[in-house]
Amino acid sequence: MSTDQAPPTLEHVAKVAGVSRATVSRVVNGIRNVDPELREAVERAIEQTGYVPNRAARSLVTRRTGAVALVVSEPTKHTDAFAGGVFADPFFGRVVSGVLSVLGPMDVNPVLMLVDSEKARAQLINRLRQDRFDGVLLISIDPRDPLPAQLTQAGVPTVMFARPARSTPISYVDVAHEDGARLAADHLVARGCKQVATISGPLDTPAGQDRLSGFRSAMARHGQAYVPSAEGDFTQTGGERATEMLLLTQPFDGLFVANDLMAMGALDVLRKHGKRVPEDVSVVGFDDSGAALSCRPQLTTIRQPVEDMAAEMARLVVDRISGEGQRVTSVIFEPALVVRGSS
């Protein structure tokens, strides 16, 4: 087509495909009740003519904006510190990478939003009601967060990263935390550890609870009836404090830490107390984040496939937006042990 010609229209596509304009419109707008052979004919004609749907006109028909809110919600943080923590944590970069791998080819734009107050939650709900976004990908950090229930009540297509702390009819992706903790226990026992301790995550979160219970259950099967534990907060400083507490209780030669950032803090404290890793204490983390490779020695850890989980989260929300996935569902991913120098 020469550059001075008018761009192809629905009528051009319909003529090439040998179908009605209405059929082309249904295909372009993603309406499902189109005969598969007709749909293929229209798609071939679109490719042949080079037709590009008009996003503005299409949104009037479908009421879709082509944008999805990627919301990180923490109701009790101040914005500056909260934003700094989000962008400093490599976990969020992995989530964004996974989301983009699915939404990018679909020409759907994820818009990052940090929600840290009642006012910010109200603004988000208002924007959703005004059809500013087609759906929400939600990372909720605080178990008391009211946002998952608010989004559900508002009828917004939403998928969460990780199981909600409160019983809420909302779709989510997660990793099998207890299975990951069992992998850590089995590995420490195989390494010859006789007295094992653990640093849990916050015990008001599903991940904190499941990783602790899974580890204790696995160690009980190995004959260790009592596992000393200290509660952390998924931060490096929290790992440092919890390790200091454990060192005051009783000796241990194996340590399972419920995430890699806390494990980094644990390694620093063990080094300060003259403990060699892994000669004196074997250490296993959880996540396989960038922190695992920054540790010295590099951290043995339980990998959760964050990029794959985020990609599935994006696929699920697209299905809900299109009307193909209305049933509340969960997708649970399998963890894997990654052995490095700390054990």
mmCIF file of C-alpha atoms in Angstrom:
data_model
loop_
_atom_site.group_PDB
_atom_site.id
_atom_site.type_symbol
_atom_site.label_atom_id
_atom_site.label_comp_id
_atom_site.label_asym_id
_atom_site.label_seq_id
_atom_site.Cartn_x
_atom_site.Cartn_y
_atom_site.Cartn_z
ATOM 1 C CA MET A 1 0.000 0.000 0.000
ATOM 2 C CA SER A 2 1.424 3.433 -0.894
ATOM 3 C CA THR A 3 1.798 5.980 1.875
ATOM 4 C CA ASP A 4 -0.787 8.342 0.316
ATOM 5 C CA GLN A 5 -3.571 5.769 0.466
ATOM 6 C CA ALA A 6 -6.145 5.768 3.245
ATOM 7 C CA PRO A 7 -5.569 3.135 5.919
ATOM 8 C CA PRO A 8 -7.627 -0.062 5.611
ATOM 9 C CA THR A 9 -11.021 -0.066 7.289
ATOM 10 C CA LEU A 10 -13.388 -2.710 8.628
ATOM 11 C CA GLU A 11 -15.089 -2.677 5.249
ATOM 12 C CA HIS A 12 -11.798 -3.491 3.491
ATOM 13 C CA VAL A 13 -11.179 -6.391 5.846
ATOM 14 C CA ALA A 14 -14.756 -7.659 5.423
ATOM 15 C CA LYS A 15 -14.429 -7.594 1.620
ATOM 16 C CA VAL A 16 -11.137 -9.522 1.640
ATOM 17 C CA ALA A 17 -12.453 -12.053 4.173
ATOM 18 C CA GLY A 18 -15.774 -12.488 2.407
ATOM 19 C CA VAL A 19 -17.781 -11.784 5.546
ATOM 20 C CA SER A 20 -19.979 -9.007 6.865
ATOM 21 C CA ARG A 21 -18.634 -5.885 8.530
ATOM 22 C CA ALA A 22 -20.414 -6.966 11.724
ATOM 23 C CA THR A 23 -18.447 -10.236 11.787
ATOM 24 C CA VAL A 24 -15.157 -8.366 11.447
ATOM 25 C CA SER A 25 -16.212 -6.057 14.275
ATOM 26 C CA ARG A 26 -16.986 -8.997 16.550
ATOM 27 C CA VAL A 27 -13.568 -10.542 15.884
ATOM 28 C CA VAL A 28 -11.705 -7.260 16.397
ATOM 29 C CA ASN A 29 -13.531 -6.592 19.664
ATOM 30 C CA GLY A 30 -12.835 -10.032 21.066
ATOM 31 C CA ILE A 31 -16.428 -11.252 21.127
ATOM 32 C CA ARG A 32 -16.381 -15.012 21.493
ATOM 33 C CA ASN A 33 -19.447 -16.283 19.595
ATOM 34 C CA VAL A 34 -17.836 -16.218 16.146
ATOM 35 C CA ASP A 35 -17.511 -19.348 14.018
ATOM 36 C CA PRO A 36 -13.829 -20.488 14.124
ATOM 37 C CA GLU A 37 -13.571 -20.657 10.320
ATOM 38 C CA LEU A 38 -14.933 -17.138 9.970
ATOM 39 C CA ARG A 39 -12.576 -15.918 12.699
ATOM 40 C CA GLU A 40 -9.601 -17.414 10.845
ATOM 41 C CA ALA A 41 -10.724 -15.791 7.612
ATOM 42 C CA VAL A 42 -10.990 -12.407 9.310
ATOM 43 C CA GLU A 43 -7.591 -12.786 10.970
ATOM 44 C CA ARG A 44 -5.986 -13.653 7.622
ATOM 45 C CA ALA A 45 -7.653 -10.634 6.042
ATOM 46 C CA ILE A 46 -6.431 -8.365 8.839
ATOM 47 C CA GLU A 47 -2.876 -9.574 8.259
ATOM 48 C CA GLN A 48 -3.233 -9.216 4.474
ATOM 49 C CA THR A 49 -4.650 -5.697 4.569
ATOM 50 C CA GLY A 50 -2.527 -4.435 7.458
ATOM 51 C CA TYR A 51 -5.622 -3.262 9.300
ATOM 52 C CA VAL A 52 -4.926 -1.776 12.758
ATOM 53 C CA PRO A 53 -7.912 -1.445 15.145
ATOM 54 C CA ASN A 54 -8.590 2.041 16.437
ATOM 55 C CA ARG A 55 -8.022 1.762 20.176
ATOM 56 C CA ALA A 56 -10.287 4.653 21.073
ATOM 57 C CA ALA A 57 -13.180 3.384 18.974
ATOM 58 C CA ARG A 58 -12.646 -0.151 20.213
ATOM 59 C CA SER A 59 -12.717 0.957 23.836
ATOM 60 C CA LEU A 60 -16.135 2.555 23.254
ATOM 61 C CA VAL A 61 -17.469 -0.856 22.236
ATOM 62 C CA THR A 62 -15.631 -3.060 24.743
ATOM 63 C CA ARG A 63 -15.347 -0.505 27.575
ATOM 64 C CA ARG A 64 -11.706 -1.547 27.868
ATOM 65 C CA THR A 65 -8.810 0.840 28.282
ATOM 66 C CA GLY A 66 -5.906 -1.468 27.466
ATOM 67 C CA ALA A 67 -4.415 -0.721 30.901
ATOM 68 C CA VAL A 68 -4.135 -2.879 34.012
ATOM 69 C CA ALA A 69 -3.185 -1.531 37.443
ATOM 70 C CA LEU A 70 -0.242 -3.331 39.067
ATOM 71 C CA VAL A 71 -0.967 -2.418 42.678
ATOM 72 C CA VAL A 72 1.442 -2.822 45.577
ATOM 73 C CA SER A 73 -0.588 -2.305 48.737
ATOM 74 C CA GLU A 74 0.753 -1.739 52.243
ATOM 75 C CA PRO A 75 -1.775 0.105 54.398
ATOM 76 C CA THR A 76 0.565 1.098 57.232
ATOM 77 C CA LYS A 77 3.601 2.576 55.483
ATOM 78 C CA HIS A 78 4.571 6.154 54.692
ATOM 79 C CA THR A 79 4.810 6.695 50.943
ATOM 80 C CA ASP A 80 8.501 7.646 50.668
ATOM 81 C CA ALA A 81 9.788 4.729 52.722
ATOM 82 C CA PHE A 82 7.286 2.385 51.126
ATOM 83 C CA ALA A 83 8.251 3.334 47.577
ATOM 84 C CA GLY A 84 11.943 3.041 48.420
ATOM 85 C CA GLY A 85 11.417 -0.438 49.798
ATOM 86 C CA VAL A 86 9.404 -1.578 46.797
ATOM 87 C CA PHE A 87 11.891 -0.406 44.193
ATOM 88 C CA ALA A 88 14.902 -1.655 46.190
ATOM 89 C CA ASP A 89 13.543 -5.205 46.512
ATOM 90 C CA PRO A 90 14.555 -7.399 43.525
ATOM 91 C CA PHE A 91 11.387 -9.432 44.038
ATOM 92 C CA PHE A 92 9.267 -6.668 42.504
ATOM 93 C CA GLY A 93 11.501 -6.449 39.459
ATOM 94 C CA ARG A 94 10.920 -10.150 38.870
ATOM 95 C CA VAL A 95 7.160 -9.654 39.192
ATOM 96 C CA VAL A 96 7.173 -6.809 36.669
ATOM 97 C CA SER A 97 9.267 -8.878 34.257
ATOM 98 C CA GLY A 98 6.786 -11.749 34.393
ATOM 99 C CA VAL A 99 3.780 -9.458 33.976
ATOM 100 C CA LEU A 100 5.314 -7.693 30.973
ATOM 101 C CA SER A 101 6.109 -10.989 29.258
ATOM 102 C CA VAL A 102 2.352 -11.618 28.965
ATOM 103 C CA LEU A 103 0.794 -8.159 28.750
ATOM 104 C CA GLY A 104 3.381 -6.641 26.387
ATOM 105 C CA PRO A 105 2.544 -8.808 23.359
ATOM 106 C CA MET A 106 -1.169 -8.171 24.036
ATOM 107 C CA ASP A 107 -0.635 -4.394 23.886
ATOM 108 C CA VAL A 108 -1.921 -4.106 27.457
ATOM 109 C CA ASN A 109 -0.095 -1.583 29.636
ATOM 110 C CA PRO A 110 0.560 -2.324 33.316
ATOM 111 C CA VAL A 111 0.524 0.849 35.451
ATOM 112 C CA LEU A 112 2.369 0.586 38.771
ATOM 113 C CA MET A 113 0.456 2.069 41.704
ATOM 114 C CA LEU A 114 1.595 2.215 45.340
ATOM 115 C CA VAL A 115 -1.331 2.196 47.772
ATOM 116 C CA ASP A 116 -0.406 2.980 51.354
ATOM 117 C CA SER A 117 -3.408 4.706 52.947
ATOM 118 C CA GLU A 118 -7.191 4.810 53.130
ATOM 119 C CA LYS A 119 -7.153 7.831 50.839
ATOM 120 C CA ALA A 120 -5.040 6.022 48.243
ATOM 121 C CA ARG A 121 -7.378 3.014 48.362
ATOM 122 C CA ALA A 122 -10.415 5.246 47.825
ATOM 123 C CA GLN A 123 -8.704 6.953 44.874
ATOM 124 C CA LEU A 124 -7.905 3.598 43.307
ATOM 125 C CA ILE A 125 -11.472 2.317 43.658
ATOM 126 C CA ASN A 126 -12.788 5.579 42.191
ATOM 127 C CA ARG A 127 -10.469 5.330 39.177
ATOM 128 C CA LEU A 128 -11.556 1.736 38.618
ATOM 129 C CA ARG A 129 -15.219 2.735 38.729
ATOM 130 C CA GLN A 130 -14.479 5.384 36.120
ATOM 131 C CA ASP A 131 -13.086 2.633 33.853
ATOM 132 C CA ARG A 132 -9.533 3.993 34.015
ATOM 133 C CA PHE A 133 -8.223 0.404 34.266
ATOM 134 C CA ASP A 134 -9.584 -2.899 33.028
ATOM 135 C CA GLY A 135 -8.376 -4.917 36.014
ATOM 136 C CA VAL A 136 -5.930 -5.182 38.892
ATOM 137 C CA LEU A 137 -2.843 -7.271 39.597
ATOM 138 C CA LEU A 138 -2.488 -7.018 43.366
ATOM 139 C CA ILE A 139 0.505 -7.533 45.630
ATOM 140 C CA SER A 140 -0.799 -7.064 49.165
ATOM 141 C CA ILE A 141 1.861 -7.009 51.866
ATOM 142 C CA ASP A 142 -0.113 -6.508 55.078
ATOM 143 C CA PRO A 143 -2.467 -9.302 56.260
ATOM 144 C CA ARG A 144 -4.855 -6.636 57.574
ATOM 145 C CA ASP A 145 -5.120 -4.977 54.181
ATOM 146 C CA PRO A 146 -8.813 -4.308 53.344
ATOM 147 C CA LEU A 147 -8.080 -3.771 49.628
ATOM 148 C CA PRO A 148 -8.598 -7.388 48.413
ATOM 149 C CA ALA A 149 -12.108 -7.434 49.878
ATOM 150 C CA GLN A 150 -12.848 -3.932 48.567
ATOM 151 C CA LEU A 151 -11.845 -4.889 45.017
ATOM 152 C CA THR A 152 -13.946 -8.049 45.215
ATOM 153 C CA GLN A 153 -16.967 -6.132 46.479
ATOM 154 C CA ALA A 154 -16.545 -3.583 43.676
ATOM 155 C CA GLY A 155 -16.614 -6.361 41.073
ATOM 156 C CA VAL A 156 -13.190 -5.461 39.679
ATOM 157 C CA PRO A 157 -11.333 -8.226 37.777
ATOM 158 C CA THR A 158 -8.481 -8.869 40.218
ATOM 159 C CA VAL A 159 -5.765 -11.476 40.709
ATOM 160 C CA MET A 160 -3.418 -11.532 43.697
ATOM 161 C CA PHE A 161 0.188 -12.590 43.999
ATOM 162 C CA ALA A 162 0.051 -14.988 46.998
ATOM 163 C CA ARG A 163 -2.892 -16.289 48.974
ATOM 164 C CA PRO A 164 -4.837 -13.619 50.855
ATOM 165 C CA ALA A 165 -4.475 -13.686 54.634
ATOM 166 C CA ARG A 166 -8.226 -13.331 55.087
ATOM 167 C CA SER A 167 -10.777 -15.610 53.466
ATOM 168 C CA THR A 168 -11.741 -13.654 50.332
ATOM 169 C CA PRO A 169 -13.291 -14.861 47.045
ATOM 170 C CA ILE A 170 -10.384 -13.673 44.921
ATOM 171 C CA SER A 171 -8.148 -15.469 42.417
ATOM 172 C CA TYR A 172 -4.454 -15.811 43.211
ATOM 173 C CA VAL A 173 -1.160 -17.454 42.302
ATOM 174 C CA ASP A 174 1.202 -18.810 44.923
ATOM 175 C CA VAL A 175 4.013 -21.259 45.601
ATOM 176 C CA ALA A 176 3.671 -24.437 47.681
ATOM 177 C CA HIS A 177 5.362 -22.955 50.750
ATOM 178 C CA GLU A 178 5.168 -26.068 52.917
ATOM 179 C CA ASP A 179 6.718 -28.198 50.183
ATOM 180 C CA GLY A 180 9.551 -25.684 49.874
ATOM 181 C CA ALA A 181 10.185 -25.801 53.608
ATOM 182 C CA ARG A 182 10.253 -29.605 53.429
ATOM 183 C CA LEU A 183 12.940 -29.399 50.720
ATOM 184 C CA ALA A 184 15.004 -27.194 53.041
ATOM 185 C CA ALA A 185 14.607 -29.622 55.959
ATOM 186 C CA ASP A 186 15.509 -32.665 53.871
ATOM 187 C CA HIS A 187 18.600 -30.892 52.534
ATOM 188 C CA LEU A 188 19.876 -29.843 55.969
ATOM 189 C CA VAL A 189 19.412 -33.377 57.291
ATOM 190 C CA ALA A 190 21.210 -34.796 54.242
ATOM 191 C CA ARG A 191 24.050 -32.389 54.975
ATOM 192 C CA GLY A 192 24.416 -34.062 58.375
ATOM 193 C CA CYS A 193 22.896 -31.311 60.521
ATOM 194 C CA LYS A 194 21.863 -32.646 63.936
ATOM 195 C CA GLN A 195 20.345 -29.579 65.588
ATOM 196 C CA VAL A 196 18.384 -27.306 63.288
ATOM 197 C CA ALA A 197 16.747 -23.924 63.960
ATOM 198 C CA THR A 198 14.629 -21.618 61.826
ATOM 199 C CA ILE A 199 13.800 -17.958 61.319
ATOM 200 C CA SER A 200 10.179 -17.607 60.257
ATOM 201 C CA GLY A 201 8.480 -14.838 58.372
ATOM 202 C CA PRO A 202 5.731 -12.773 60.040
ATOM 203 C CA LEU A 203 3.359 -15.273 61.584
ATOM 204 C CA ASP A 204 0.270 -13.267 60.632
ATOM 205 C CA THR A 205 0.994 -13.949 56.946
ATOM 206 C CA PRO A 206 0.195 -17.166 55.067
ATOM 207 C CA ALA A 207 3.771 -17.462 53.800
ATOM 208 C CA GLY A 208 5.202 -17.061 57.302
ATOM 209 C CA GLN A 209 2.825 -19.618 58.745
ATOM 210 C CA ASP A 210 3.172 -22.195 55.969
ATOM 211 C CA ARG A 211 6.965 -22.115 55.773
ATOM 212 C CA LEU A 212 7.274 -22.553 59.541
ATOM 213 C CA SER A 213 4.708 -25.342 59.807
ATOM 214 C CA GLY A 214 6.113 -27.135 56.778
ATOM 215 C CA PHE A 215 9.647 -27.008 58.156
ATOM 216 C CA ARG A 216 8.648 -28.181 61.631
ATOM 217 C CA SER A 217 6.567 -31.013 60.216
ATOM 218 C CA ALA A 218 9.415 -32.192 57.990
ATOM 219 C CA MET A 219 11.956 -32.036 60.829
ATOM 220 C CA ALA A 220 9.577 -34.041 63.047
ATOM 221 C CA ARG A 221 9.590 -36.776 60.404
ATOM 222 C CA HIS A 222 13.374 -36.701 60.643
ATOM 223 C CA GLY A 223 13.174 -37.179 64.411
ATOM 224 C CA GLN A 224 13.748 -33.599 65.605
ATOM 225 C CA ALA A 225 10.675 -32.979 67.733
ATOM 226 C CA TYR A 226 11.583 -29.431 68.738
ATOM 227 C CA VAL A 227 12.789 -26.751 66.324
ATOM 228 C CA PRO A 228 13.926 -23.486 67.943
ATOM 229 C CA SER A 229 12.512 -20.534 66.023
ATOM 230 C CA ALA A 230 12.536 -16.759 65.997
ATOM 231 C CA GLU A 231 10.083 -14.593 64.103
ATOM 232 C CA GLY A 232 11.416 -12.195 61.487
ATOM 233 C CA ASP A 233 9.825 -9.617 59.214
ATOM 234 C CA PHE A 234 11.254 -10.539 55.787
ATOM 235 C CA THR A 235 13.924 -7.795 56.001
ATOM 236 C CA GLN A 236 17.690 -8.062 56.359
ATOM 237 C CA THR A 237 17.562 -6.264 59.717
ATOM 238 C CA GLY A 238 14.849 -8.631 60.886
ATOM 239 C CA GLY A 239 17.081 -11.568 60.004
ATOM 240 C CA GLU A 240 19.925 -10.075 62.011
ATOM 241 C CA ARG A 241 17.748 -9.613 65.111
ATOM 242 C CA ALA A 242 16.256 -13.100 64.880
ATOM 243 C CA THR A 243 19.691 -14.723 64.518
ATOM 244 C CA GLU A 244 20.967 -12.918 67.605
ATOM 245 C CA MET A 245 17.955 -14.279 69.524
ATOM 246 C CA LEU A 246 18.550 -17.833 68.348
ATOM 247 C CA LEU A 247 22.220 -17.725 69.294
ATOM 248 C CA LEU A 248 21.137 -16.965 72.873
ATOM 249 C CA THR A 249 18.942 -20.080 73.097
ATOM 250 C CA GLN A 250 20.957 -23.159 72.152
ATOM 251 C CA PRO A 251 23.607 -24.276 69.635
ATOM 252 C CA PHE A 252 22.507 -25.165 66.124
ATOM 253 C CA ASP A 253 24.343 -26.450 63.080
ATOM 254 C CA GLY A 254 21.602 -25.882 60.511
ATOM 255 C CA LEU A 255 19.424 -22.834 59.892
ATOM 256 C CA PHE A 256 16.410 -22.438 57.614
ATOM 257 C CA VAL A 257 15.525 -18.797 56.993
ATOM 258 C CA ALA A 258 12.113 -18.013 55.489
ATOM 259 C CA ASN A 259 13.430 -15.577 52.878
ATOM 260 C CA ASP A 260 16.729 -14.585 51.317
ATOM 261 C CA LEU A 261 16.890 -11.033 52.687
ATOM 262 C CA MET A 262 16.645 -12.338 56.257
ATOM 263 C CA ALA A 263 19.200 -15.025 55.407
ATOM 264 C CA MET A 264 21.609 -12.308 54.311
ATOM 265 C CA GLY A 265 21.254 -10.710 57.736
ATOM 266 C CA ALA A 266 21.688 -14.106 59.402
ATOM 267 C CA LEU A 267 24.962 -14.732 57.570
ATOM 268 C CA ASP A 268 26.318 -11.371 58.743
ATOM 269 C CA VAL A 269 25.507 -12.169 62.378
ATOM 270 C CA LEU A 270 26.920 -15.696 62.194
ATOM 271 C CA ARG A 271 30.139 -14.281 60.751
ATOM 272 C CA LYS A 272 30.299 -11.683 63.534
ATOM 273 C CA HIS A 273 30.030 -14.463 66.126
ATOM 274 C CA GLY A 274 32.823 -16.465 64.533
ATOM 275 C CA LYS A 275 30.549 -19.091 62.985
ATOM 276 C CA ARG A 276 31.789 -20.485 59.684
ATOM 277 C CA VAL A 277 29.240 -21.152 56.955
ATOM 278 C CA PRO A 278 28.790 -23.942 56.015
ATOM 279 C CA GLU A 279 31.442 -25.614 58.202
ATOM 280 C CA ASP A 280 29.814 -24.678 61.523
ATOM 281 C CA VAL A 281 26.302 -23.767 60.389
ATOM 282 C CA SER A 282 24.584 -24.665 57.116
ATOM 283 C CA VAL A 283 22.105 -22.010 55.981
ATOM 284 C CA VAL A 284 19.169 -22.295 53.566
ATOM 285 C CA GLY A 285 16.991 -19.385 52.469
ATOM 286 C CA PHE A 286 13.762 -19.085 50.480
ATOM 287 C CA ASP A 287 12.931 -17.199 47.233
ATOM 288 C CA ASP A 288 16.136 -17.409 45.130
ATOM 289 C CA SER A 289 16.188 -13.632 44.816
ATOM 290 C CA GLY A 290 19.114 -11.431 43.875
ATOM 291 C CA ALA A 291 20.071 -11.396 47.551
ATOM 292 C CA ALA A 292 20.967 -15.096 47.341
ATOM 293 C CA LEU A 293 23.754 -14.344 44.867
ATOM 294 C CA SER A 294 24.946 -11.302 46.837
ATOM 295 C CA CYS A 295 25.586 -13.355 49.979
ATOM 296 C CA ARG A 296 29.050 -14.593 50.918
ATOM 297 C CA PRO A 297 29.048 -17.517 50.574
ATOM 298 C CA GLN A 298 26.303 -17.574 47.979
ATOM 299 C CA LEU A 299 23.064 -18.794 49.475
ATOM 300 C CA THR A 300 21.486 -22.205 49.104
ATOM 301 C CA THR A 301 17.808 -21.432 48.805
ATOM 302 C CA ILE A 302 14.353 -22.586 47.807
ATOM 303 C CA ARG A 303 13.406 -21.078 44.473
ATOM 304 C CA GLN A 304 9.910 -19.846 43.848
ATOM 305 C CA PRO A 305 9.423 -19.153 40.129
ATOM 306 C CA VAL A 306 8.346 -15.534 40.563
ATOM 307 C CA GLU A 307 8.475 -14.635 36.871
ATOM 308 C CA ASP A 308 6.301 -17.620 35.924
ATOM 309 C CA MET A 309 3.895 -16.872 38.771
ATOM 310 C CA ALA A 310 3.574 -13.228 37.710
ATOM 311 C CA ALA A 311 3.020 -14.259 34.091
ATOM 312 C CA GLU A 312 0.217 -16.597 35.155
ATOM 313 C CA MET A 313 -1.268 -13.836 37.292
ATOM 314 C CA ALA A 314 -1.370 -11.626 34.179
ATOM 315 C CA ARG A 315 -2.986 -14.376 32.095
ATOM 316 C CA LEU A 316 -5.640 -14.929 34.741
ATOM 317 C CA VAL A 317 -6.583 -11.250 34.933
ATOM 318 C CA VAL A 318 -6.806 -11.018 31.135
ATOM 319 C CA ASP A 319 -9.172 -13.997 31.179
ATOM 320 C CA ARG A 320 -11.313 -12.345 33.829
ATOM 321 C CA ILE A 321 -11.415 -9.074 31.892
ATOM 322 C CA SER A 322 -12.476 -10.886 28.705
ATOM 323 C CA GLY A 323 -15.150 -12.853 30.551
ATOM 324 C CA GLU A 324 -13.459 -16.201 29.976
ATOM 325 C CA GLY A 325 -12.352 -16.764 33.571
ATOM 326 C CA GLN A 326 -15.135 -15.785 35.941
ATOM 327 C CA ARG A 327 -14.633 -18.628 38.428
ATOM 328 C CA VAL A 328 -12.408 -17.756 41.371
ATOM 329 C CA THR A 329 -9.303 -19.874 40.946
ATOM 330 C CA SER A 330 -5.832 -20.500 42.332
ATOM 331 C CA VAL A 331 -2.652 -21.670 40.614
ATOM 332 C CA ILE A 332 0.032 -23.142 42.877
ATOM 333 C CA PHE A 333 3.610 -23.456 41.635
ATOM 334 C CA GLU A 334 6.183 -25.987 42.768
ATOM 335 C CA PRO A 335 9.350 -24.804 44.572
ATOM 336 C CA ALA A 336 12.840 -26.164 43.847
ATOM 337 C CA LEU A 337 16.036 -26.474 45.885
ATOM 338 C CA VAL A 338 19.017 -24.496 44.557
ATOM 339 C CA VAL A 339 22.273 -25.605 46.209
ATOM 340 C CA ARG A 340 25.091 -23.081 46.569
ATOM 341 C CA GLY A 341 27.944 -22.459 48.976
ATOM 342 C CA SER A 342 26.066 -21.869 52.241
ATOM 343 C CA SER A 343 25.246 -25.548 52.765
#
